[in-house]
Coordinates of C-alpha atoms and ligand atoms in Angstrom, one line a residue:
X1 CA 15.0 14.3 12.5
X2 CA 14.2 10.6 13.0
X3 CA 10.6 9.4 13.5
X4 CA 9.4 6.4 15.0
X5 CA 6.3 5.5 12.6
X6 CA 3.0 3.2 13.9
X7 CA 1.1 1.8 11.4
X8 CA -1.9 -0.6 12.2
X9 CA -4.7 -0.2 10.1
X10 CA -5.4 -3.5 9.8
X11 CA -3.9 -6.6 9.7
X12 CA -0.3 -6.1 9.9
X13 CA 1.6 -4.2 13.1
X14 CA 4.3 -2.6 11.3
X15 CA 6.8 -0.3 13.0
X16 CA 9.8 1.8 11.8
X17 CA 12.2 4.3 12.4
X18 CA 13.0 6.2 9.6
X19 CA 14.9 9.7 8.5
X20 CA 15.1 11.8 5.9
X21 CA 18.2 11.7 3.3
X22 CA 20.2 14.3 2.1
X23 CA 18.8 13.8 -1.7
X24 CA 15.3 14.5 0.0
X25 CA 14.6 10.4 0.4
X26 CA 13.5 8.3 3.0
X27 CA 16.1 6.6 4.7
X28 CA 14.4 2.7 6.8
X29 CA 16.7 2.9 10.1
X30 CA 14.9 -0.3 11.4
X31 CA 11.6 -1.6 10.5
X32 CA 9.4 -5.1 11.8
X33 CA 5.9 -5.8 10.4
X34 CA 4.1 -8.5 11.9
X35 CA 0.8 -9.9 10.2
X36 CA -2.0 -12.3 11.2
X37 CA -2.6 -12.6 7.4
X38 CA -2.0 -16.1 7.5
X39 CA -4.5 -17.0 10.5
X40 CA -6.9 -14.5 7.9
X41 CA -6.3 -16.8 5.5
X42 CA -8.3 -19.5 7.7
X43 CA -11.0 -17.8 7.8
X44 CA -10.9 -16.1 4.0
X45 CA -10.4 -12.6 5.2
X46 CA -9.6 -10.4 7.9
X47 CA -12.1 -10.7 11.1
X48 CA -12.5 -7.3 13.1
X49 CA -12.3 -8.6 16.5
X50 CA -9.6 -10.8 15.3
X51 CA -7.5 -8.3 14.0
X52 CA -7.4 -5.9 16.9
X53 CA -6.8 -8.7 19.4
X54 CA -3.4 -9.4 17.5
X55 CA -2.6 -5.9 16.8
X56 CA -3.1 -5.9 20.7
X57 CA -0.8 -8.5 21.4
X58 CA 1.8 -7.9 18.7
X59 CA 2.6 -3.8 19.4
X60 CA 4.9 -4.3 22.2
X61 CA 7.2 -7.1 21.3
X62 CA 7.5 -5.5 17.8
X63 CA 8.2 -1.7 19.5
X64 CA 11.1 -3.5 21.5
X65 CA 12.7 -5.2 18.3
X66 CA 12.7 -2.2 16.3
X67 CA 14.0 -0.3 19.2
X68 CA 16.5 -3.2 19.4
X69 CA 17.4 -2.9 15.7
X70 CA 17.7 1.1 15.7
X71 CA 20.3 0.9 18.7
X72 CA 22.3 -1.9 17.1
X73 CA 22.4 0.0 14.1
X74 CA 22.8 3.4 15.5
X75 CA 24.9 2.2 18.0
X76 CA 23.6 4.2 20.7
X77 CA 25.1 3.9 24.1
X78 CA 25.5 0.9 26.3
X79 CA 23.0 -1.9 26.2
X80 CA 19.5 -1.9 28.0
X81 CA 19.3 -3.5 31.1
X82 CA 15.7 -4.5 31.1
X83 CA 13.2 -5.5 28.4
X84 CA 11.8 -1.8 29.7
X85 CA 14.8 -0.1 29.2
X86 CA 14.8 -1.8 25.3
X87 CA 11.9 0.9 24.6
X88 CA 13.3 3.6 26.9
X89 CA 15.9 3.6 24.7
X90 CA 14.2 4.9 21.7
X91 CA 14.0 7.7 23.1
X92 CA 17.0 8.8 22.6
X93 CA 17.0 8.1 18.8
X94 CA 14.1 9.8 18.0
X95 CA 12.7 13.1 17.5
X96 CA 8.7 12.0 16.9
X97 CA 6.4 10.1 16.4
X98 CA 3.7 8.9 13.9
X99 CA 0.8 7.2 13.4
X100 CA -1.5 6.0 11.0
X101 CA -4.8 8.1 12.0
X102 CA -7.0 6.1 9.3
X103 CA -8.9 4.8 7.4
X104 CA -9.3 1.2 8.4
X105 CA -10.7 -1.3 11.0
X106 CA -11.3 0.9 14.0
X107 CA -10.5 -1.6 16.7
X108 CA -6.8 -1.8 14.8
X109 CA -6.1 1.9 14.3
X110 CA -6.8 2.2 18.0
X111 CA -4.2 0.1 18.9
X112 CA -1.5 2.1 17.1
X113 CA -3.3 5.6 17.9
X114 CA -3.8 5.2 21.4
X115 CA 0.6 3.6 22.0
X116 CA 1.4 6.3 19.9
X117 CA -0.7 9.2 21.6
X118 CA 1.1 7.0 25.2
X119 CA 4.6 6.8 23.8
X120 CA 4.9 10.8 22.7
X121 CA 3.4 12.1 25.9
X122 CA 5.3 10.0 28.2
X123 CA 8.5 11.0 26.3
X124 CA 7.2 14.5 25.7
X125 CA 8.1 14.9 21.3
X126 CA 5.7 15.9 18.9
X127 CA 3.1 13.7 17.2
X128 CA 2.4 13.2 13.7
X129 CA -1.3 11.8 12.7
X130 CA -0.9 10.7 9.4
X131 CA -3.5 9.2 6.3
X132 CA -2.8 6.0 5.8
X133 CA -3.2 6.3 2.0
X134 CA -1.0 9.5 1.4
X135 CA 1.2 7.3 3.7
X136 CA 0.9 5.0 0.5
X137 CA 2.0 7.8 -1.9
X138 CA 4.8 8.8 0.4
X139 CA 6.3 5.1 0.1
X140 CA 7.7 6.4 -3.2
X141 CA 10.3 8.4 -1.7
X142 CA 11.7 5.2 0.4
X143 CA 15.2 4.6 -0.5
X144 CA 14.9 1.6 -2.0
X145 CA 17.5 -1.2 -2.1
X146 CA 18.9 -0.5 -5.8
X147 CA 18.8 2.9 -5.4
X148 CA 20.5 3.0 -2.0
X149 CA 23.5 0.4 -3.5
X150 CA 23.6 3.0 -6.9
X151 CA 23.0 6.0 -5.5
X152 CA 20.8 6.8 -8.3
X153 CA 17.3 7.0 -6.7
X154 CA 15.6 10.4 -6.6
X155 CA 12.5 11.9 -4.9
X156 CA 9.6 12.4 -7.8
X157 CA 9.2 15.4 -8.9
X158 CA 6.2 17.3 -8.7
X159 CA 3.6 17.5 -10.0
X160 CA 2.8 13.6 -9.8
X161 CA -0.1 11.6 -10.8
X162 CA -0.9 9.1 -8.2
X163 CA -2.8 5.8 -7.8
X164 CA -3.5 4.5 -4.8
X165 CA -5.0 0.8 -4.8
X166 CA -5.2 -1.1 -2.3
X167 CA -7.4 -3.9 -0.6
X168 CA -9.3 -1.1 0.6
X169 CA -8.9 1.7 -1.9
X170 CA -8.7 3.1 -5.1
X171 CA -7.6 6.6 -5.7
X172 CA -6.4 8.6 -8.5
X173 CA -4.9 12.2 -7.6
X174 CA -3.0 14.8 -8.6
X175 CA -0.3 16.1 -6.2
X176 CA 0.4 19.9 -7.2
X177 CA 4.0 21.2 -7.1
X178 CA 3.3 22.3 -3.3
X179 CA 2.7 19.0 -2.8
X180 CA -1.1 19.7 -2.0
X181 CA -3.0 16.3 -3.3
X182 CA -6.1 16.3 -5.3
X183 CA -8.6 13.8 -5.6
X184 CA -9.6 13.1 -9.5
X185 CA -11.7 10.0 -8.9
X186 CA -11.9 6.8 -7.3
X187 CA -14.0 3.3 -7.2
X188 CA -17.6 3.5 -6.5
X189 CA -18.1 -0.2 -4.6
X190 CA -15.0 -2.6 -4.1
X191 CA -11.3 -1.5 -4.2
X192 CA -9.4 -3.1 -7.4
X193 CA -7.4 -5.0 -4.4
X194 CA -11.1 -6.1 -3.0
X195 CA -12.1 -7.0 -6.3
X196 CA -9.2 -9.3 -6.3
X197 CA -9.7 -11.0 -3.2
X198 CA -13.2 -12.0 -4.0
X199 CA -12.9 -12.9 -7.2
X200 CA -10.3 -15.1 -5.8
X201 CA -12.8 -16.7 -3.4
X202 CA -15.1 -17.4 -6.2
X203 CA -12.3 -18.9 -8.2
X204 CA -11.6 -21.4 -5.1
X205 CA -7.8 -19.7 -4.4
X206 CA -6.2 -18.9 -0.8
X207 CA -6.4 -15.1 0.2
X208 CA -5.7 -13.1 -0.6
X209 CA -6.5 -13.4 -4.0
X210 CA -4.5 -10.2 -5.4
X211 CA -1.2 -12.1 -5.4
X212 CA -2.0 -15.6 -6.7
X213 CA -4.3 -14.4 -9.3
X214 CA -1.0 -12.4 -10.5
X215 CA 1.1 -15.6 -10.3
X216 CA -1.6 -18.0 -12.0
X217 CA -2.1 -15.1 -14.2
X218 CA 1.9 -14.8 -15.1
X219 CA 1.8 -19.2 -15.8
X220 CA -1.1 -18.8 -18.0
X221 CA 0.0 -16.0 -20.3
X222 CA 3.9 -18.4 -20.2
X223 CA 1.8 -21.5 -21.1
X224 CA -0.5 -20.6 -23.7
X225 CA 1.5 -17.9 -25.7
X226 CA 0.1 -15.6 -28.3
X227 CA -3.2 -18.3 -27.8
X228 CA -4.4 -16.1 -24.9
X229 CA -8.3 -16.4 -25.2
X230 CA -8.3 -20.0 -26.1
X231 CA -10.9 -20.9 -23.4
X232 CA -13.0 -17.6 -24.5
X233 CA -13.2 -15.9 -20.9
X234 CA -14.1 -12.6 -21.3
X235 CA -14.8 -9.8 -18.9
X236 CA -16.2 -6.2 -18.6
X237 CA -14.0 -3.2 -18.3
X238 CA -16.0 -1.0 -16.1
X239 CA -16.4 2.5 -17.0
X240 CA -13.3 1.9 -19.2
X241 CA -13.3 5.5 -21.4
X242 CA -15.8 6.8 -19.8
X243 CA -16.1 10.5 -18.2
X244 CA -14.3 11.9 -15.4
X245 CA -12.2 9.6 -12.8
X246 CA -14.9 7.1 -11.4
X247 CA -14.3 3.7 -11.2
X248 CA -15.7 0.6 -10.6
X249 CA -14.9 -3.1 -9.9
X250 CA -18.0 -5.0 -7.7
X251 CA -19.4 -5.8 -11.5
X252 CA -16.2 -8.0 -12.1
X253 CA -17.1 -10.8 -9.7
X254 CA -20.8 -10.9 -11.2
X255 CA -19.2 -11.6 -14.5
X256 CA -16.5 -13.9 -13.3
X257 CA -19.3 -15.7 -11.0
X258 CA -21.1 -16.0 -15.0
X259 CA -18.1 -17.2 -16.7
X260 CA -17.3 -20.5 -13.9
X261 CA -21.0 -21.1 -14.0
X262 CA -21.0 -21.4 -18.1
X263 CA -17.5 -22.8 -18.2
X264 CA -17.1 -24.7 -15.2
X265 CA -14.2 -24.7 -12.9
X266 CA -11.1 -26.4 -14.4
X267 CA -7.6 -26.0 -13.6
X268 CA -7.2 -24.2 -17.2
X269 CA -10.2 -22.2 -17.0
X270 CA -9.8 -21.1 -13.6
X271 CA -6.3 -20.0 -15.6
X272 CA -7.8 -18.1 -17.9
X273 CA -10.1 -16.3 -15.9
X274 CA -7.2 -14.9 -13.7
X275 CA -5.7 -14.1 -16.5
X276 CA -8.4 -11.9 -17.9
X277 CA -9.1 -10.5 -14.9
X278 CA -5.9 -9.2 -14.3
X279 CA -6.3 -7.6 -17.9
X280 CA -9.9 -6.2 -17.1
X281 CA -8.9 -4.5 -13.9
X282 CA -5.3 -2.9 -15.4
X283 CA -7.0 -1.9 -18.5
X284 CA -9.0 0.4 -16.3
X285 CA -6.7 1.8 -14.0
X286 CA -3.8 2.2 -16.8
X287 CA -6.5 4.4 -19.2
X288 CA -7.8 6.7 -16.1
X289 CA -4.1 7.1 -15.2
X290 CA -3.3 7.9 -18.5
X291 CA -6.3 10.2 -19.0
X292 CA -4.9 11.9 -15.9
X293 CA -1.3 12.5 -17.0
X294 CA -2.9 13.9 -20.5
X295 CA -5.2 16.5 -18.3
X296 CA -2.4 17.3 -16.1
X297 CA 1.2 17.1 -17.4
X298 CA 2.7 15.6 -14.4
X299 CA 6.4 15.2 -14.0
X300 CA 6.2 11.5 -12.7
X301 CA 3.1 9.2 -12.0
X302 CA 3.4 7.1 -8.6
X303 CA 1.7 3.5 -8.0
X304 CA 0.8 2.8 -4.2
X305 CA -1.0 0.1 -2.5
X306 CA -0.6 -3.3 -2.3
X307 CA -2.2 -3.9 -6.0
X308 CA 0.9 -1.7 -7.1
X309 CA 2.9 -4.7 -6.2
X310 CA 1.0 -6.1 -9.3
X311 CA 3.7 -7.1 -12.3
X312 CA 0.9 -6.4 -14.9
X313 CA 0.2 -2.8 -13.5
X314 CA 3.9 -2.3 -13.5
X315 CA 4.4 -3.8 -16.8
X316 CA 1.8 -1.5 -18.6
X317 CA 1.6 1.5 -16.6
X318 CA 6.1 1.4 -17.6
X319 CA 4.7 1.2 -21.4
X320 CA 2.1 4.1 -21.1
X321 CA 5.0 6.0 -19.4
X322 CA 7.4 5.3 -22.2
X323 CA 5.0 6.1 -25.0
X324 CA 3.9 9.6 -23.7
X325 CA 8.1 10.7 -24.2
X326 CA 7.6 13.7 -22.1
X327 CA 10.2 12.9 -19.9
X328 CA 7.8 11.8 -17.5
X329 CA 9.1 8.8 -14.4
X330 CA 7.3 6.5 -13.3
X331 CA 7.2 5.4 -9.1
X332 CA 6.6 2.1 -7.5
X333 CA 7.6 1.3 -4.6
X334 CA 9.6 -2.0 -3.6
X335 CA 7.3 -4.9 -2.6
X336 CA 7.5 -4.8 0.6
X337 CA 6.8 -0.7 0.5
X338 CA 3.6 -1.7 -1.7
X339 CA 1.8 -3.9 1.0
X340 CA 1.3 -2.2 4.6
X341 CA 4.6 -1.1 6.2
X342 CA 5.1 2.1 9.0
X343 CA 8.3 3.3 7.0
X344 CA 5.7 5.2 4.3
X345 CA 3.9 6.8 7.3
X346 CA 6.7 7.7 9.2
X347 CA 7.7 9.1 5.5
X348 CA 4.6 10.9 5.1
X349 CA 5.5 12.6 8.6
X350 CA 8.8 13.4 8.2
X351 CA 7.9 15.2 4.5
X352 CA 4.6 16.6 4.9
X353 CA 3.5 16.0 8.6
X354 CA 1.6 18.1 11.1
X355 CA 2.2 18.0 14.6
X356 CA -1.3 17.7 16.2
X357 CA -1.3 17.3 20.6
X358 CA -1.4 14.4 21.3
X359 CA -4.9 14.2 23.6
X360 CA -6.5 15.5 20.2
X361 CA -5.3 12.9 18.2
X362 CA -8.4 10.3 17.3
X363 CA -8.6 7.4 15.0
X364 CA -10.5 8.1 12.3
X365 CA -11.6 4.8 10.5
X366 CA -13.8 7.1 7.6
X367 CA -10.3 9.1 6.5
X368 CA -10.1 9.5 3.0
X369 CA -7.9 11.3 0.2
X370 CA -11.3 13.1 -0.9
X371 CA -11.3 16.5 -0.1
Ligands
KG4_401 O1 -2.1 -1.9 0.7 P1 -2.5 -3.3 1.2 O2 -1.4 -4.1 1.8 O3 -3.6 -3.2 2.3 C1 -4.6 -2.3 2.3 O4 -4.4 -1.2 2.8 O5 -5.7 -2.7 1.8 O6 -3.2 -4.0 0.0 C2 -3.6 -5.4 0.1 C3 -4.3 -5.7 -1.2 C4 -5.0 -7.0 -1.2 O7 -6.3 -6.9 -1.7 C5 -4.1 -7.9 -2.1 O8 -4.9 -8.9 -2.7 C6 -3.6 -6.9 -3.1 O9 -3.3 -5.8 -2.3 N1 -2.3 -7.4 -3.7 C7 -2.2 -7.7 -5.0 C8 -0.9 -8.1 -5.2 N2 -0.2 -8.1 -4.0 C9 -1.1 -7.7 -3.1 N3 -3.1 -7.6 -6.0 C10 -2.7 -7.9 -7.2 N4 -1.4 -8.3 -7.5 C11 -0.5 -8.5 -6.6 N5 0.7 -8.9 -6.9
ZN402 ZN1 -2.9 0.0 2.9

């Protein structure tokens, strides 16, 4: 079956078709994600209003493009005679549809819910409401580029450990061999993302933070070498070894907010503190993960979220892996799967969906992955 996936949580419309493989993957037919992150950037993060007003404008253009892309690359039938006809078209290539249900900015999700809910009715196929953070998870079973060329890929295998961390969230959970997920823990205030992006603010860099902190973060370690607390910023680790699964970031930007006011804000120390922060917040995640896979013996341990795009994470999350030598793989999507996209939640459909009718389907800004 092929799905046509919605996704517009927040700042980026993002639309796909997708399909499932034969080895179990998740095969991208045609995707387009459109964001107003850069007019966000303006105004240092996303405005509500703002948001929904472009997810408004943006859904039909990039509906008909993807429908463009799918028949071009399915080669269905004769051309459209209409801009109309473009969407009609779809139709015919897909079997569903789904859509991000929530969490997220309610004005967005509405926008995606409510053409979705339109788009299955009118055409009369099922509809697939789906959490935009398992839709997260799920982006680990998107063929990727490698793995298409080599062949290699392959689905995780379950049991998995799984962190979710976004700008929003910051899950840990445990999806059992059935593929029922289990909440362990999460952040108590700010998302590791969040704690990014405002730390970034306070550190005078463009949003969002997440990325650039990463790249000034990656110069600083290259430029200073084994010399790496040679302006002596340090940070917290919150709740680092602690009990349980909790975590918690909205101390970090207290203590970065300390170390500009002792230090000032120079090129170098604004270097530094990146630099450490990125440390401070992987240090935490890595040793809950790692707590997790010692509880649990999972067979792979998947990143998700656009703070899984994060080289660090990768870098020491692939170490932690490697060190436990039980065989155990670790999952992170490609970029561009890390970071909003609809191909994860038309993944999340296609592997573990429920049809719900469409007049009952409502966005849900409050979803979570707690049970
Ligand atoms: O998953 P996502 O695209 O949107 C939400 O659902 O929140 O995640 C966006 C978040 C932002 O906070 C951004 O700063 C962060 O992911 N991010 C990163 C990196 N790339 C994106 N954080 C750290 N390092 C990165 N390379
Ligand atoms: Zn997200």
């Amino acid at each position: 079956m092929r799905v046509l996936a919605i996704e517009t949580s927040f700042d980026e419309t993002a639309v796909a078709v997708v399909e499932r493989a034969e080895n179990g993957l998740v095969r991208v037919v045609a995707e387009v994600v459109a964001s107003s992150e850069e007019m966000h950037a303006r105004t240092g993060g996303a405005v509500p209003e703002v948001a929904a007003r472009e997810q408004l404008t943006s859904i039909i253009p990039v509906i008909k493009e993807v429908s463009r892309q799918a028949r071009l690359r399915l080669d269905a039938g004769r051309e459209p005679t209409s801009e109309e006809e473009e969407v009609e078209r779809l139709k015919e290539v897909v079997g569903a549809v789904a859509v991000t249900q929530g969490p997220g900015l309610i004005g967005s999700l509405l926008v995606g819910v409510e053409t979705a809910k339109v788009l299955a009715l009118a055409w009369d196929k099922p509809l697939f409401p789906v959490n935009h953070l398992k839709g997260h998870l799920f982006a680990n079973w998107i063929e990727g580029k490698v793995g298409k060329a080599s062949g290699l890929q392959e689905a995780p295998a379950l049991p998995a450990v799984g962190l979710v961390v976004s700008g929003g969230h910051t899950d840990l959970v445990i999806i059992d061999k059935e593929g029922e997920i289990g909440w362990l823990g999460g952040t108590r205030d700010d998302a590791a993302g969040e704690c990014f992006d405002k730390c970034g603010r306070l550190l005078g860099l463009p949003y969002p933070g997440g990325p650039e902190i990463a790249r000034l973060a990656g110069t600083y370690k290259k430029s200073v070498g084994d010399d790496l607390n040679r302006f002596g910023v340090e940070l917290p680790r919150p709740l680092m070894g602690g009990e349980g699964y909790d975590l918690s970031f909205s101390g970090l930007k207290v203590a970065v907010h300390r170390v500009l006011q002792e230090k000032g804000k120079s090129e170098s120390v604004i270097a530094a503190t990146a630099y450490e922060l990125q440390e401070a917040v992987v240090d935490v995640l890595v040793q809950k993960t790692v707590k997790a896979m010692d509880e649990f013996k999972p067979k792979s341990v998947l990143l998700a979220g656009g703070v899984a795009a994060n080289w660090r994470l990768g870098e020491r999350m692939r170490q932690e892996v490697e060190k436990s030598g039980d065989g155990v793989k670790l999952f992170v999507p490609e970029k561009k799967y890390c970071t909003d996209n609809a191909a994860m939640i038309g993944g999340a459909a296609l592997i573990q969906g429920e049809v719900v009718a469409a007049a009952e389907v409502k966005a849900d800004p409050s979803l979570s992955l707690r049970e």
